[in-house]
Amino acid sequence: MTKTMNILIVGVGGQGVLLASEILSEAAMNAGYDVKKSEIHGMSQRGGVVSSHVRIGPVVYSPTIGEGQVDVLMAFEQAEGFRAVNWLKRDGIAILSRTSLIPAIVTGSKQYHYPEDAVADMGKIVKKVIGVEADKIAGELGNPRLVNTILLGVLSNYMPLDLDLWTDTIKSRVKPKLVEVNLKAFQRGRDIRLTAVSA
Amino acid sequence: MRELLSGNEAVARGAYEAGVALAASYPGTPSTEILETLAELFPQVYAQWSPNEKVAFEVAIGASFGGGRALCTMKHVGLNVAADPFMTFAYTGVNGGFVIVSCDDPEMHSSQNEQDNRIYAKFAAVPMLNPSSSQEAKDMLVTGYEMSEMFDTPVMLHMTTRISHAKGIVELNDKVVGPNRKFVKDPAKYVMIPSNARKRHVVVAERMEKLRHFAEETPFNVVESNGSKIGIITGGVSYQYAKEVAPELDYLKLGMGFPLPMKKIEQFVQSHDRVLIIEELEPFWEEMIKAAGFLKVEGKTYFGALGELSPLRVAHGLRDAGIVDRVDEPVYSAGNMFPRPPVLCPGCPHRGAFMALKKLGVAVTGDIGCYTLGVMEPLNALDTCICMGASIGNAIGMEKVKGSDKGTVAVIGDSTFMHSGITGLLDAVYNKSNVTVMILDNRATAMTGGQQHPATGKTLMGEEAHTVKIPELCRALGVGSVRELDAYDFDAALAMIKEEMARPGPSVIITNRPCVLMPVRIMEEPYLVDAELCTACGACFRISCPAISASHETNKHGHPKAIIDETVCTGCTLCAQVCPPEAIILKSQFVKV
Ligand SMILES: Cc1ncc(C[n+]2csc(CCOP(=O)(O)OP(=O)(O)O)c2C)c(N)n1
């Protein structure tokens, strides 16, 4: 990798966006890359949009990504993925969990509208879109909190990082008794590829 | 050893490496994690939350006078609160080294204004360092202590949200051994009566001259030459944005942003055809450099003085200046999307207070905390917000001029009341105000992540502490009527607020339900909606609870009925209390027909 790679992770407060970007950044640092990652903390984000910028390369300057420069966009909530489409570069990849979280402000409102199928909307303007049934897979594995790891597994297909780096970082980040199921979840995500899903 | 650290974590690490003896602060985004990291990872450094930034600053000054290295951290507006000790401490100077970390919030991600605190460094005549990465945050903090002791001055470390909260790789060092000093009586230095202060002001001016020389020599102010005819003067995170966009230009990076190295700047300006200054918010450097006679430098014309910079904004500025010819613009747009503003949590006790205030239609002077979200649709129940502690004074003034026919209620959180509400209440008593003050006591500084304060019974370092009894405190100030309210009892809230507003003289209502998130997550039995009984009237939608959403079922007019997400409902009962057909029922009493 000679250029900086830009990954944007978005979701809603409480979904685990920050932990996912933490694992990605650590794996990249352990691979010997320069890494910067930036996000807005603070409880003012409660229930609001959360986004984390991760930049990986030989030398990284800006801690944030320039708008329109994202290589891989990963969303924990499909409408939030669509909202962030302006960050994606022309041939960028979008990984969207088919999760829907409809905010109270939209409920019963005539003014606002929540998209029926944000993955499909995204597919109309962006070529490489992967819709992931992350909640369903996590349910099958018996723990809704695994969505995080499943999405990282999908992302891993597009990152220049060896499998060992991912598994080592995940092992160091989760409780011992949850290691096995997390590695399973990671692999389930890793099995999902662009060609295998709606593109 | 290398670690991935945020700027704030790097400052905490730096405090440990520099042998800091005491750190004091009041929480505030984006500064909070500095002291939290110290308390968690480096208990060798004594760290404390003070009731507000002024007290924190004074505690840290005391530690410095006592000979220890002292750290004081706060968000930008915190320095307004601490400005009084800050300005005069610049006169006395230090004994043990002193660094004040000011974390600014350009773009107001979590703040009520975006003031540029670099101006405070100049105002107080205090040297300032501007890190542009986590590594520099740590290095500059450690050097800051050496500078502080060398020049007998407090030093400001100026951070911004993108430095405080961005993570980067940091090389860790060992702890250094600082000087071992004790307090030595020296009234001419430490007692700022006019006769002494006049002499110390001279010392400040002489010190500034020495610091100007130092600024020329410090490796933090560095020229990066690429043989370009165009030079950029920049610092802090703006340096990173500029390098990202135009690495081929020449740079003068200002790691020490005050006082400026004017000789170095002169040389840089004279050896380049064009010089642009890229800095966030105010034209702080631009004005000083122009005032020094270098009128050809350009800056704010291209980069703007509002909001935070970004790689794209810097690229646009360089294009407008004719320096780069092409900008990679974003290619996609999501168009108009629904908003997703932050909201009060399911079960948040603040909701009950705002439901009642909305119904009464009174003027509500507000304050800063989670409860400021009472302003949002559809609660729309908070009418003012200026700064921490302002609600009570605002209410007193509004009530004195009879600004609201329906009366005035001040709303303030427990941590904010400790911070700067007590003196406002004292004013209400002293000046015979008729205001009603609601203290929304959720026993946490929830907005910034649940920090302890003098009424929670715990310190930052986890020790048991005396718990201030807020009702007793209010009575001691002279408030005649102090009453406790169950924030989950809507009718009681309506009745009590009405009674207290009718009562002459100031009164205080204190809500008694804890935050549902911290220190422990509160989950009682959830409620569910009986779709047969629900008439789709929308009453529960108007209390703005994230647990309640529209169902696919509608009434005959096509209005959606409600459903409750039982995994997030805390069972607070408020929606059930406002449901006209009583369709919201405890889960265990729910019998499906
Ligand atoms: C001078 C100043 N210091 C710090 C802050 C950051 N801040 C905003 S609200 C808040 C505390 C809120 O706590 P509380 O009043 O108990 O209300 P809660 O969030 O718990 O509802 C803090 C520390 C600020 N805005 N201004």
Coordinates of N, CA and C in Angstrom, one line a residue, chain A residues 10 73-85 96 122:
Chain A
V10 N -19.9 4.4 10.1 CA -21.0 5.2 10.7 C -22.1 4.4 11.3
L73 N -16.8 2.5 3.0 CA -17.8 3.0 3.9 C -18.5 1.8 4.6
M74 N -18.5 1.8 5.9 CA -19.1 0.7 6.6 C -20.2 1.3 7.5
A75 N -21.5 0.8 7.3 CA -22.5 1.4 8.1 C -23.2 0.4 9.0
F76 N -23.4 0.7 10.3 CA -24.1 -0.2 11.2 C -25.6 0.0 11.1
E77 N -26.1 1.0 10.3 CA -27.5 1.3 10.1 C -27.6 1.7 8.7
Q78 N -28.6 1.1 7.9 CA -28.6 1.3 6.5 C -28.8 2.8 6.1
A79 N -29.8 3.4 6.7 CA -30.1 4.8 6.3 C -28.9 5.7 6.6
E80 N -28.2 5.4 7.7 CA -27.0 6.2 8.0 C -25.9 6.0 7.0
G81 N -25.8 4.8 6.5 CA -24.9 4.5 5.4 C -25.3 5.3 4.2
F82 N -26.5 5.4 3.9 CA -26.9 6.2 2.7 C -26.7 7.7 3.0
R83 N -26.9 8.1 4.2 CA -26.7 9.5 4.5 C -25.2 9.9 4.2
A84 N -24.3 9.0 4.5 CA -22.9 9.3 4.4 C -22.3 9.1 3.0
V85 N -23.2 8.9 2.0 CA -22.7 8.5 0.6 C -21.8 9.6 0.0
L96 N -23.2 -2.1 4.1 CA -24.3 -1.6 4.9 C -25.0 -2.8 5.6
M122 N -29.0 3.1 -2.3 CA -27.6 3.3 -2.4 C -27.1 2.6 -3.7

